[in-house]
Amino acid sequence: MAQSKLNDLAGRLGKSPRGLGIGLKLAAVAGAAIYGLSQSMYTVEGGQRAIIFSRIGGIQDDIYTEGLHFRIPWFQHPIIYDIRSRPRKISSPTGSKDLQMVNISLRVLSRPDALQLPTVYRQLGPDYDEKVLPSICNEVLKSVVAKFNASQLITQRQQVSLLVRRQLTERARDFNMILDDVSITELSFGKEYTAAVEAKQVAQQEAQRAAFVVDRAIQEKQQKIVHAEGEAQAAKMLGDALSTNPGYLKLRKIRAAQGIARTVAQSQNKLYLSGNTLMLNINDSEFDETMERLGGDARKKKF
C-alpha cells in the first residue's frame, strides 16, 4: 500500500513541468549559498577580541578586533574573549607575624592581555580567571600579611594594600593577565584577638577615668586652699578696716539695714519686729554708742 503511494507521487513529479524542477533546484542552491554565507561570517562586539581555531592548524596566532569577519565554515571556529575588566572578590584566612588569624578580602579587577589571547587559550582555556586568581591571591596575601603584626595591618593598611597590589600584579603577568585595580575591602581578626583588644581599650579607659578623678580631687583641694586663704585675707582686711576706721562697720550695718528694709517692704505679710534686732535704728544715739564701743575694743585688740 505504501509502496504504491510512493510510486504515484513519483509519477506525478515526473509529469510536472520542466520549469518547476529547475526552480526548485535554483531555490535549493540559493538556500545553500545563503546558509553557507551566514556560517562564514561572525561578528566581534565592542570590548571583545576573537581568535580562530582551525581543524587543520589548531589555534591561529591572529587576533581579530571588533567588527565583521569571515571564516571557512566547519574548518574554522571563532573563539571570542571579553577583554573588559571584570570584578572578583576573593577572601582568604591567613596568619599575621604575631600569629594572629586574619580574615582579609580583596576586590580584583582583571582582564586578559589582548595580545596574548592565543597563549591564554592554549594554557588556561576560556575560564582563565577561575583557574588563576584564587591561587595567586591566596599566595600573595599569605606572604604579605605574614610580614606585619596584627596592629600594623590596621595602622599601615595603605602600605599593606600597595604591597599586595604590586606583588599580585607581577604574579598575574606570568599568566598573561592584567590587573587594573586591587583593593582590600575587608579586614577582620579572630574572636580571641578582638576580645583582647576590647579588654585593653576598657582598661585604658578605666585608667584615664582614674587619672581624671585624681586630677579633679587635686583641683578641688587647690580650690579649697585658695578659698580659705581668700577668706583669711578678707577677715584680716576687715579687722584692719574696723580698727582703723570704725565708720566702716557703721556703713556695713547701714547697707544691711537697707537690704532688710527692702525685703520687709516687698513682703505681703505685715510684721512687727524690733528695730534693734533688724539693725534699723541707725538714727538712734544708742547705735552710735555701740559703734564707738566696738571700735574701741578693736583698737585695744590691735595694740
PDB file of C-alpha atoms in Angstrom:
ATOM      1  CA  MET A   1       0.000   0.000   0.000  1.00  0.00           C
ATOM      2  CA  ALA A   2       2.731   2.433   0.975  1.00  0.00           C
ATOM      3  CA  GLN A   3       4.829   1.404  -1.994  1.00  0.00           C
ATOM      4  CA  SER A   4       2.001   2.177  -4.364  1.00  0.00           C
ATOM      5  CA  LYS A   5       1.556   5.670  -2.887  1.00  0.00           C
ATOM      6  CA  LEU A   6       5.250   6.432  -3.356  1.00  0.00           C
ATOM      7  CA  ASN A   7       5.039   5.257  -6.947  1.00  0.00           C
ATOM      8  CA  ASP A   8       2.056   7.510  -7.576  1.00  0.00           C
ATOM      9  CA  LEU A   9       3.916  10.518  -6.098  1.00  0.00           C
ATOM     10  CA  ALA A  10       6.977   9.826  -8.205  1.00  0.00           C
ATOM     11  CA  GLY A  11       4.818   9.570 -11.290  1.00  0.00           C
ATOM     12  CA  ARG A  12       3.175  12.909 -10.598  1.00  0.00           C
ATOM     13  CA  LEU A  13       6.538  14.647 -10.081  1.00  0.00           C
ATOM     14  CA  GLY A  14       7.782  13.153 -13.299  1.00  0.00           C
ATOM     15  CA  LYS A  15       4.808  14.524 -15.110  1.00  0.00           C
ATOM     16  CA  SER A  16       5.313  18.064 -13.640  1.00  0.00           C
ATOM     17  CA  PRO A  17       6.514  20.834 -15.934  1.00  0.00           C
ATOM     18  CA  ARG A  18      10.246  21.111 -16.570  1.00  0.00           C
ATOM     19  CA  GLY A  19      10.437  24.744 -15.349  1.00  0.00           C
ATOM     20  CA  LEU A  20       9.211  23.801 -11.882  1.00  0.00           C
ATOM     21  CA  GLY A  21      12.078  21.363 -11.372  1.00  0.00           C
ATOM     22  CA  ILE A  22      14.632  23.986 -12.403  1.00  0.00           C
ATOM     23  CA  GLY A  23      13.074  26.497  -9.994  1.00  0.00           C
ATOM     24  CA  LEU A  24      13.299  24.072  -7.119  1.00  0.00           C
ATOM     25  CA  LYS A  25      16.943  23.400  -7.897  1.00  0.00           C
ATOM     26  CA  LEU A  26      17.736  27.104  -8.030  1.00  0.00           C
ATOM     27  CA  ALA A  27      15.930  27.683  -4.734  1.00  0.00           C
ATOM     28  CA  ALA A  28      17.907  24.880  -3.138  1.00  0.00           C
ATOM     29  CA  VAL A  29      21.170  26.310  -4.444  1.00  0.00           C
ATOM     30  CA  ALA A  30      20.263  29.797  -3.231  1.00  0.00           C
ATOM     31  CA  GLY A  31      19.311  28.485   0.197  1.00  0.00           C
ATOM     32  CA  ALA A  32      22.579  26.593   0.462  1.00  0.00           C
ATOM     33  CA  ALA A  33      24.500  29.698  -0.609  1.00  0.00           C
ATOM     34  CA  ILE A  34      22.737  31.866   1.940  1.00  0.00           C
ATOM     35  CA  TYR A  35      23.345  29.314   4.683  1.00  0.00           C
ATOM     36  CA  GLY A  36      26.983  28.980   3.724  1.00  0.00           C
ATOM     37  CA  LEU A  37      27.428  32.759   3.647  1.00  0.00           C
ATOM     38  CA  SER A  38      25.834  33.149   7.085  1.00  0.00           C
ATOM     39  CA  GLN A  39      28.068  30.438   8.508  1.00  0.00           C
ATOM     40  CA  SER A  40      31.153  32.041   7.017  1.00  0.00           C
ATOM     41  CA  MET A  41      30.626  35.346   8.857  1.00  0.00           C
ATOM     42  CA  TYR A  42      30.864  36.218  12.557  1.00  0.00           C
ATOM     43  CA  THR A  43      30.753  39.466  14.494  1.00  0.00           C
ATOM     44  CA  VAL A  44      33.071  40.620  17.288  1.00  0.00           C
ATOM     45  CA  GLU A  45      31.281  43.012  19.650  1.00  0.00           C
ATOM     46  CA  GLY A  46      32.792  46.024  21.376  1.00  0.00           C
ATOM     47  CA  GLY A  47      35.166  45.165  24.186  1.00  0.00           C
ATOM     48  CA  GLN A  48      35.874  41.725  22.704  1.00  0.00           C
ATOM     49  CA  ARG A  49      38.605  40.012  20.749  1.00  0.00           C
ATOM     50  CA  ALA A  50      38.482  36.800  18.675  1.00  0.00           C
ATOM     51  CA  ILE A  51      40.925  34.067  17.792  1.00  0.00           C
ATOM     52  CA  ILE A  52      40.428  31.270  15.266  1.00  0.00           C
ATOM     53  CA  PHE A  53      40.674  27.532  15.856  1.00  0.00           C
ATOM     54  CA  SER A  54      41.378  25.653  12.657  1.00  0.00           C
ATOM     55  CA  ARG A  55      40.765  21.945  12.262  1.00  0.00           C
ATOM     56  CA  ILE A  56      43.941  21.766  10.201  1.00  0.00           C
ATOM     57  CA  GLY A  57      46.430  24.015  12.046  1.00  0.00           C
ATOM     58  CA  GLY A  58      44.892  24.405  15.521  1.00  0.00           C
ATOM     59  CA  ILE A  59      44.861  27.780  17.278  1.00  0.00           C
ATOM     60  CA  GLN A  60      45.925  30.567  14.941  1.00  0.00           C
ATOM     61  CA  ASP A  61      48.110  33.446  16.117  1.00  0.00           C
ATOM     62  CA  ASP A  62      45.930  36.132  14.508  1.00  0.00           C
ATOM     63  CA  ILE A  63      43.758  38.274  16.809  1.00  0.00           C
ATOM     64  CA  TYR A  64      40.612  39.871  15.401  1.00  0.00           C
ATOM     65  CA  THR A  65      39.208  43.150  16.724  1.00  0.00           C
ATOM     66  CA  GLU A  66      35.625  44.458  16.738  1.00  0.00           C
ATOM     67  CA  GLY A  67      33.618  44.161  13.548  1.00  0.00           C
ATOM     68  CA  LEU A  68      32.511  41.647  10.904  1.00  0.00           C
ATOM     69  CA  HIS A  69      34.923  38.899   9.912  1.00  0.00           C
ATOM     70  CA  PHE A  70      34.909  35.856   7.625  1.00  0.00           C
ATOM     71  CA  ARG A  71      35.839  32.242   8.240  1.00  0.00           C
ATOM     72  CA  ILE A  72      35.733  28.909   6.426  1.00  0.00           C
ATOM     73  CA  PRO A  73      32.678  27.009   7.665  1.00  0.00           C
ATOM     74  CA  TRP A  74      33.360  23.761   9.520  1.00  0.00           C
ATOM     75  CA  PHE A  75      37.131  24.160   9.131  1.00  0.00           C
ATOM     76  CA  GLN A  76      37.437  27.290  11.271  1.00  0.00           C
ATOM     77  CA  HIS A  77      35.732  28.123  14.571  1.00  0.00           C
ATOM     78  CA  PRO A  78      35.938  31.600  16.253  1.00  0.00           C
ATOM     79  CA  ILE A  79      36.696  31.836  19.994  1.00  0.00           C
ATOM     80  CA  ILE A  80      35.643  35.176  21.440  1.00  0.00           C
ATOM     81  CA  TYR A  81      37.165  36.690  24.618  1.00  0.00           C
ATOM     82  CA  ASP A  82      35.806  39.582  26.655  1.00  0.00           C
ATOM     83  CA  ILE A  83      38.795  41.848  27.350  1.00  0.00           C
ATOM     84  CA  ARG A  84      36.930  44.287  29.613  1.00  0.00           C
ATOM     85  CA  SER A  85      37.825  44.397  33.302  1.00  0.00           C
ATOM     86  CA  ARG A  86      35.699  42.144  35.455  1.00  0.00           C
ATOM     87  CA  PRO A  87      35.437  42.435  39.262  1.00  0.00           C
ATOM     88  CA  ARG A  88      36.023  39.487  41.511  1.00  0.00           C
ATOM     89  CA  LYS A  89      36.019  39.248  45.313  1.00  0.00           C
ATOM     90  CA  ILE A  90      38.386  36.795  46.961  1.00  0.00           C
ATOM     91  CA  SER A  91      38.554  36.057  50.711  1.00  0.00           C
ATOM     92  CA  SER A  92      41.420  34.303  52.428  1.00  0.00           C
ATOM     93  CA  PRO A  93      42.096  33.476  56.106  1.00  0.00           C
ATOM     94  CA  THR A  94      45.769  33.890  56.908  1.00  0.00           C
ATOM     95  CA  GLY A  95      48.133  34.485  59.820  1.00  0.00           C
ATOM     96  CA  SER A  96      49.984  37.646  60.812  1.00  0.00           C
ATOM     97  CA  LYS A  97      53.561  37.995  62.024  1.00  0.00           C
ATOM     98  CA  ASP A  98      52.469  37.665  65.675  1.00  0.00           C
ATOM     99  CA  LEU A  99      50.456  34.502  64.864  1.00  0.00           C
ATOM    100  CA  GLN A 100      47.032  36.143  64.874  1.00  0.00           C
ATOM    101  CA  MET A 101      44.369  34.852  62.492  1.00  0.00           C
ATOM    102  CA  VAL A 102      43.265  37.486  59.991  1.00  0.00           C
ATOM    103  CA  ASN A 103      40.315  37.295  57.589  1.00  0.00           C
ATOM    104  CA  ILE A 104      41.099  39.504  54.605  1.00  0.00           C
ATOM    105  CA  SER A 105      39.092  40.093  51.422  1.00  0.00           C
ATOM    106  CA  LEU A 106      40.280  41.522  48.108  1.00  0.00           C
ATOM    107  CA  ARG A 107      38.400  43.093  45.218  1.00  0.00           C
ATOM    108  CA  VAL A 108      40.290  42.490  41.981  1.00  0.00           C
ATOM    109  CA  LEU A 109      39.603  43.994  38.536  1.00  0.00           C
ATOM    110  CA  SER A 110      41.210  41.669  35.988  1.00  0.00           C
ATOM    111  CA  ARG A 111      41.285  41.187  32.239  1.00  0.00           C
ATOM    112  CA  PRO A 112      43.323  39.079  29.810  1.00  0.00           C
ATOM    113  CA  ASP A 113      46.201  40.516  27.824  1.00  0.00           C
ATOM    114  CA  ALA A 114      44.643  41.136  24.394  1.00  0.00           C
ATOM    115  CA  LEU A 115      47.951  40.478  22.637  1.00  0.00           C
ATOM    116  CA  GLN A 116      48.413  37.065  24.261  1.00  0.00           C
ATOM    117  CA  LEU A 117      44.946  35.539  23.782  1.00  0.00           C
ATOM    118  CA  PRO A 118      46.187  32.507  21.776  1.00  0.00           C
ATOM    119  CA  THR A 119      48.627  31.665  24.565  1.00  0.00           C
ATOM    120  CA  VAL A 120      45.937  32.177  27.200  1.00  0.00           C
ATOM    121  CA  TYR A 121      43.612  29.776  25.395  1.00  0.00           C
ATOM    122  CA  ARG A 122      46.301  27.146  24.906  1.00  0.00           C
ATOM    123  CA  GLN A 123      47.440  27.214  28.547  1.00  0.00           C
ATOM    124  CA  LEU A 124      44.315  28.122  30.529  1.00  0.00           C
ATOM    125  CA  GLY A 125      41.256  27.967  28.305  1.00  0.00           C
ATOM    126  CA  PRO A 126      38.266  30.325  28.358  1.00  0.00           C
ATOM    127  CA  ASP A 127      37.812  30.270  32.175  1.00  0.00           C
ATOM    128  CA  TYR A 128      41.317  31.546  32.868  1.00  0.00           C
ATOM    129  CA  ASP A 129      40.328  33.744  35.835  1.00  0.00           C
ATOM    130  CA  GLU A 130      38.682  30.867  37.703  1.00  0.00           C
ATOM    131  CA  LYS A 131      41.903  28.891  37.456  1.00  0.00           C
ATOM    132  CA  VAL A 132      44.423  31.621  38.233  1.00  0.00           C
ATOM    133  CA  LEU A 133      43.035  34.318  40.552  1.00  0.00           C
ATOM    134  CA  PRO A 134      42.092  32.228  43.640  1.00  0.00           C
ATOM    135  CA  SER A 135      45.502  30.550  43.821  1.00  0.00           C
ATOM    136  CA  ILE A 136      47.699  33.609  43.258  1.00  0.00           C
ATOM    137  CA  CYS A 137      45.573  35.828  45.542  1.00  0.00           C
ATOM    138  CA  ASN A 138      45.868  33.362  48.429  1.00  0.00           C
ATOM    139  CA  GLU A 139      49.591  33.003  47.839  1.00  0.00           C
ATOM    140  CA  VAL A 140      50.268  36.759  47.773  1.00  0.00           C
ATOM    141  CA  LEU A 141      48.002  37.527  50.732  1.00  0.00           C
ATOM    142  CA  LYS A 142      49.652  34.950  52.946  1.00  0.00           C
ATOM    143  CA  SER A 143      53.154  36.139  52.038  1.00  0.00           C
ATOM    144  CA  VAL A 144      52.362  39.835  52.592  1.00  0.00           C
ATOM    145  CA  VAL A 145      50.277  39.543  55.774  1.00  0.00           C
ATOM    146  CA  ALA A 146      52.977  37.386  57.382  1.00  0.00           C
ATOM    147  CA  LYS A 147      55.311  40.429  57.288  1.00  0.00           C
ATOM    148  CA  PHE A 148      53.115  42.594  59.555  1.00  0.00           C
ATOM    149  CA  ASN A 149      51.771  42.375  63.078  1.00  0.00           C
ATOM    150  CA  ALA A 150      48.045  42.490  63.700  1.00  0.00           C
ATOM    151  CA  SER A 151      48.202  46.112  64.882  1.00  0.00           C
ATOM    152  CA  GLN A 152      50.310  47.121  61.862  1.00  0.00           C
ATOM    153  CA  LEU A 153      47.705  45.713  59.492  1.00  0.00           C
ATOM    154  CA  ILE A 154      45.331  48.392  60.809  1.00  0.00           C
ATOM    155  CA  THR A 155      47.696  51.327  61.210  1.00  0.00           C
ATOM    156  CA  GLN A 156      49.603  50.629  57.961  1.00  0.00           C
ATOM    157  CA  ARG A 157      46.694  49.451  55.842  1.00  0.00           C
ATOM    158  CA  GLN A 158      47.630  51.613  52.854  1.00  0.00           C
ATOM    159  CA  GLN A 159      51.159  50.220  52.783  1.00  0.00           C
ATOM    160  CA  VAL A 160      49.797  46.665  53.013  1.00  0.00           C
ATOM    161  CA  SER A 161      47.398  47.337  50.136  1.00  0.00           C
ATOM    162  CA  LEU A 162      50.176  48.758  47.923  1.00  0.00           C
ATOM    163  CA  LEU A 163      52.431  45.789  48.629  1.00  0.00           C
ATOM    164  CA  VAL A 164      49.646  43.306  47.849  1.00  0.00           C
ATOM    165  CA  ARG A 165      48.825  45.113  44.618  1.00  0.00           C
ATOM    166  CA  ARG A 166      52.455  45.220  43.456  1.00  0.00           C
ATOM    167  CA  GLN A 167      53.139  41.554  44.105  1.00  0.00           C
ATOM    168  CA  LEU A 168      49.788  40.390  42.755  1.00  0.00           C
ATOM    169  CA  THR A 169      50.236  42.393  39.538  1.00  0.00           C
ATOM    170  CA  GLU A 170      53.674  40.903  38.971  1.00  0.00           C
ATOM    171  CA  ARG A 171      52.362  37.416  39.692  1.00  0.00           C
ATOM    172  CA  ALA A 172      49.449  37.824  37.248  1.00  0.00           C
ATOM    173  CA  ARG A 173      51.803  38.793  34.422  1.00  0.00           C
ATOM    174  CA  ASP A 174      53.138  35.221  34.457  1.00  0.00           C
ATOM    175  CA  PHE A 175      49.698  34.100  33.283  1.00  0.00           C
ATOM    176  CA  ASN A 176      49.209  36.913  30.715  1.00  0.00           C
ATOM    177  CA  MET A 177      46.641  38.700  32.881  1.00  0.00           C
ATOM    178  CA  ILE A 178      46.368  42.418  33.624  1.00  0.00           C
ATOM    179  CA  LEU A 179      45.091  43.665  36.996  1.00  0.00           C
ATOM    180  CA  ASP A 180      43.626  47.169  36.755  1.00  0.00           C
ATOM    181  CA  ASP A 181      42.865  47.514  40.473  1.00  0.00           C
ATOM    182  CA  VAL A 182      43.471  45.598  43.697  1.00  0.00           C
ATOM    183  CA  SER A 183      41.934  46.856  46.950  1.00  0.00           C
ATOM    184  CA  ILE A 184      41.381  45.481  50.440  1.00  0.00           C
ATOM    185  CA  THR A 185      37.647  45.557  51.160  1.00  0.00           C
ATOM    186  CA  GLU A 186      37.524  43.730  54.496  1.00  0.00           C
ATOM    187  CA  LEU A 187      39.982  43.131  57.300  1.00  0.00           C
ATOM    188  CA  SER A 188      38.897  41.344  60.465  1.00  0.00           C
ATOM    189  CA  PHE A 189      40.573  39.355  63.221  1.00  0.00           C
ATOM    190  CA  GLY A 190      39.751  36.275  65.262  1.00  0.00           C
ATOM    191  CA  LYS A 191      37.446  36.320  68.285  1.00  0.00           C
ATOM    192  CA  GLU A 192      40.309  35.951  70.765  1.00  0.00           C
ATOM    193  CA  TYR A 193      42.232  38.920  69.394  1.00  0.00           C
ATOM    194  CA  THR A 194      39.091  41.058  69.183  1.00  0.00           C
ATOM    195  CA  ALA A 195      38.248  40.268  72.818  1.00  0.00           C
ATOM    196  CA  ALA A 196      41.820  41.110  73.887  1.00  0.00           C
ATOM    197  CA  VAL A 197      41.682  44.450  72.045  1.00  0.00           C
ATOM    198  CA  GLU A 198      38.340  45.320  73.656  1.00  0.00           C
ATOM    199  CA  ALA A 199      39.682  44.419  77.122  1.00  0.00           C
ATOM    200  CA  LYS A 200      42.744  46.600  76.522  1.00  0.00           C
ATOM    201  CA  GLN A 201      40.580  49.518  75.453  1.00  0.00           C
ATOM    202  CA  VAL A 202      38.393  49.118  78.542  1.00  0.00           C
ATOM    203  CA  ALA A 203      41.483  49.079  80.777  1.00  0.00           C
ATOM    204  CA  GLN A 204      42.832  52.219  79.112  1.00  0.00           C
ATOM    205  CA  GLN A 205      39.503  53.973  79.589  1.00  0.00           C
ATOM    206  CA  GLU A 206      39.416  52.986  83.259  1.00  0.00           C
ATOM    207  CA  ALA A 207      42.959  54.279  83.726  1.00  0.00           C
ATOM    208  CA  GLN A 208      42.070  57.562  82.050  1.00  0.00           C
ATOM    209  CA  ARG A 209      38.963  57.857  84.220  1.00  0.00           C
ATOM    210  CA  ALA A 210      41.002  57.229  87.392  1.00  0.00           C
ATOM    211  CA  ALA A 211      43.567  59.825  86.335  1.00  0.00           C
ATOM    212  CA  PHE A 212      40.745  62.298  85.726  1.00  0.00           C
ATOM    213  CA  VAL A 213      39.310  61.651  89.201  1.00  0.00           C
ATOM    214  CA  VAL A 214      42.724  62.236  90.780  1.00  0.00           C
ATOM    215  CA  ASP A 215      43.210  65.461  88.828  1.00  0.00           C
ATOM    216  CA  ARG A 216      39.751  66.662  89.824  1.00  0.00           C
ATOM    217  CA  ALA A 217      40.472  65.921  93.502  1.00  0.00           C
ATOM    218  CA  ILE A 218      43.741  67.861  93.292  1.00  0.00           C
ATOM    219  CA  GLN A 219      41.954  70.794  91.652  1.00  0.00           C
ATOM    220  CA  GLU A 220      39.220  70.768  94.284  1.00  0.00           C
ATOM    221  CA  LYS A 221      41.831  70.662  97.031  1.00  0.00           C
ATOM    222  CA  GLN A 222      43.697  73.572  95.490  1.00  0.00           C
ATOM    223  CA  GLN A 223      40.430  75.462  95.105  1.00  0.00           C
ATOM    224  CA  LYS A 224      39.579  74.979  98.786  1.00  0.00           C
ATOM    225  CA  ILE A 225      43.026  76.145  99.804  1.00  0.00           C
ATOM    226  CA  VAL A 226      42.744  79.268  97.670  1.00  0.00           C
ATOM    227  CA  HIS A 227      39.223  79.905  99.007  1.00  0.00           C
ATOM    228  CA  ALA A 228      40.377  79.540 102.619  1.00  0.00           C
ATOM    229  CA  GLU A 229      43.332  81.847 102.025  1.00  0.00           C
ATOM    230  CA  GLY A 230      40.971  84.353 100.429  1.00  0.00           C
ATOM    231  CA  GLU A 231      38.617  84.221 103.405  1.00  0.00           C
ATOM    232  CA  ALA A 232      41.504  84.619 105.835  1.00  0.00           C
ATOM    233  CA  GLN A 233      42.807  87.573 103.874  1.00  0.00           C
ATOM    234  CA  ALA A 234      39.324  89.088 103.755  1.00  0.00           C
ATOM    235  CA  ALA A 235      38.907  88.615 107.519  1.00  0.00           C
ATOM    236  CA  LYS A 236      42.274  90.257 108.137  1.00  0.00           C
ATOM    237  CA  MET A 237      41.416  93.180 105.884  1.00  0.00           C
ATOM    238  CA  LEU A 238      38.039  93.517 107.608  1.00  0.00           C
ATOM    239  CA  GLY A 239      39.716  93.588 111.035  1.00  0.00           C
ATOM    240  CA  ASP A 240      42.187  96.202 109.880  1.00  0.00           C
ATOM    241  CA  ALA A 241      39.365  98.326 108.449  1.00  0.00           C
ATOM    242  CA  LEU A 242      37.418  98.157 111.729  1.00  0.00           C
ATOM    243  CA  SER A 243      40.457  99.030 113.799  1.00  0.00           C
ATOM    244  CA  THR A 244      41.487 101.991 111.683  1.00  0.00           C
ATOM    245  CA  ASN A 245      38.047 103.300 110.738  1.00  0.00           C
ATOM    246  CA  PRO A 246      35.092 102.368 112.966  1.00  0.00           C
ATOM    247  CA  GLY A 247      32.776 104.044 110.477  1.00  0.00           C
ATOM    248  CA  TYR A 248      33.284 101.090 108.125  1.00  0.00           C
ATOM    249  CA  LEU A 249      31.193  98.864 110.425  1.00  0.00           C
ATOM    250  CA  LYS A 250      28.517 101.501 110.527  1.00  0.00           C
ATOM    251  CA  LEU A 251      28.495 101.628 106.731  1.00  0.00           C
ATOM    252  CA  ARG A 252      28.105  97.854 106.575  1.00  0.00           C
ATOM    253  CA  LYS A 253      25.216  97.999 109.036  1.00  0.00           C
ATOM    254  CA  ILE A 254      23.575 100.743 107.005  1.00  0.00           C
ATOM    255  CA  ARG A 255      23.767  98.568 103.884  1.00  0.00           C
ATOM    256  CA  ALA A 256      22.429  95.577 105.805  1.00  0.00           C
ATOM    257  CA  ALA A 257      19.592  97.717 107.119  1.00  0.00           C
ATOM    258  CA  GLN A 258      18.748  98.825 103.590  1.00  0.00           C
ATOM    259  CA  GLY A 259      18.584  95.223 102.396  1.00  0.00           C
ATOM    260  CA  ILE A 260      16.390  94.183 105.323  1.00  0.00           C
ATOM    261  CA  ALA A 261      14.094  97.160 104.833  1.00  0.00           C
ATOM    262  CA  ARG A 262      13.736  96.396 101.117  1.00  0.00           C
ATOM    263  CA  THR A 263      12.855  92.763 101.846  1.00  0.00           C
ATOM    264  CA  VAL A 264      10.280  93.698 104.505  1.00  0.00           C
ATOM    265  CA  ALA A 265       8.729  96.344 102.227  1.00  0.00           C
ATOM    266  CA  GLN A 266       8.285  93.859  99.379  1.00  0.00           C
ATOM    267  CA  SER A 267       6.720  91.224 101.612  1.00  0.00           C
ATOM    268  CA  GLN A 268       2.911  90.891 101.545  1.00  0.00           C
ATOM    269  CA  ASN A 269       2.744  89.922 105.226  1.00  0.00           C
ATOM    270  CA  LYS A 270       2.577  92.559 107.932  1.00  0.00           C
ATOM    271  CA  LEU A 271       5.277  92.076 110.573  1.00  0.00           C
ATOM    272  CA  TYR A 272       6.046  93.954 113.781  1.00  0.00           C
ATOM    273  CA  LEU A 273       9.682  93.447 114.703  1.00  0.00           C
ATOM    274  CA  SER A 274      12.162  95.180 116.898  1.00  0.00           C
ATOM    275  CA  GLY A 275      14.278  97.778 115.121  1.00  0.00           C
ATOM    276  CA  ASN A 276      17.300  96.898 117.268  1.00  0.00           C
ATOM    277  CA  THR A 277      17.141  93.278 116.125  1.00  0.00           C
ATOM    278  CA  LEU A 278      16.923  94.197 112.441  1.00  0.00           C
ATOM    279  CA  MET A 279      19.592  96.962 112.712  1.00  0.00           C
ATOM    280  CA  LEU A 280      17.103  99.558 111.555  1.00  0.00           C
ATOM    281  CA  ASN A 281      17.784 102.013 114.424  1.00  0.00           C
ATOM    282  CA  ILE A 282      20.648 103.771 112.680  1.00  0.00           C
ATOM    283  CA  ASN A 283      19.328 107.220 113.710  1.00  0.00           C
ATOM    284  CA  ASP A 284      19.341 106.466 117.450  1.00  0.00           C
ATOM    285  CA  SER A 285      22.212 107.551 119.656  1.00  0.00           C
ATOM    286  CA  GLU A 286      22.440 104.024 121.018  1.00  0.00           C
ATOM    287  CA  PHE A 287      23.536 102.870 117.582  1.00  0.00           C
ATOM    288  CA  ASP A 288      26.417 105.356 117.543  1.00  0.00           C
ATOM    289  CA  GLU A 289      27.461 104.378 121.049  1.00  0.00           C
ATOM    290  CA  THR A 290      27.572 100.756 120.047  1.00  0.00           C
ATOM    291  CA  MET A 291      29.754 101.627 117.052  1.00  0.00           C
ATOM    292  CA  GLU A 292      32.178 103.585 119.222  1.00  0.00           C
ATOM    293  CA  ARG A 293      32.366 100.752 121.747  1.00  0.00           C
ATOM    294  CA  LEU A 294      33.117  98.213 119.038  1.00  0.00           C
ATOM    295  CA  GLY A 295      35.745 100.481 117.526  1.00  0.00           C
ATOM    296  CA  GLY A 296      37.445 100.929 120.914  1.00  0.00           C
ATOM    297  CA  ASP A 297      37.526  97.186 121.501  1.00  0.00           C
ATOM    298  CA  ALA A 298      39.057  96.627 118.074  1.00  0.00           C
ATOM    299  CA  ARG A 299      41.805  99.185 118.736  1.00  0.00           C
ATOM    300  CA  LYS A 300      42.624  97.615 122.100  1.00  0.00           C
ATOM    301  CA  LYS A 301      42.991  94.213 120.496  1.00  0.00           C
ATOM    302  CA  LYS A 302      45.300  95.643 117.852  1.00  0.00           C
ATOM    303  CA  PHE A 303      47.649  97.225 120.388  1.00  0.00           C
TER     304      PHE A 303
END
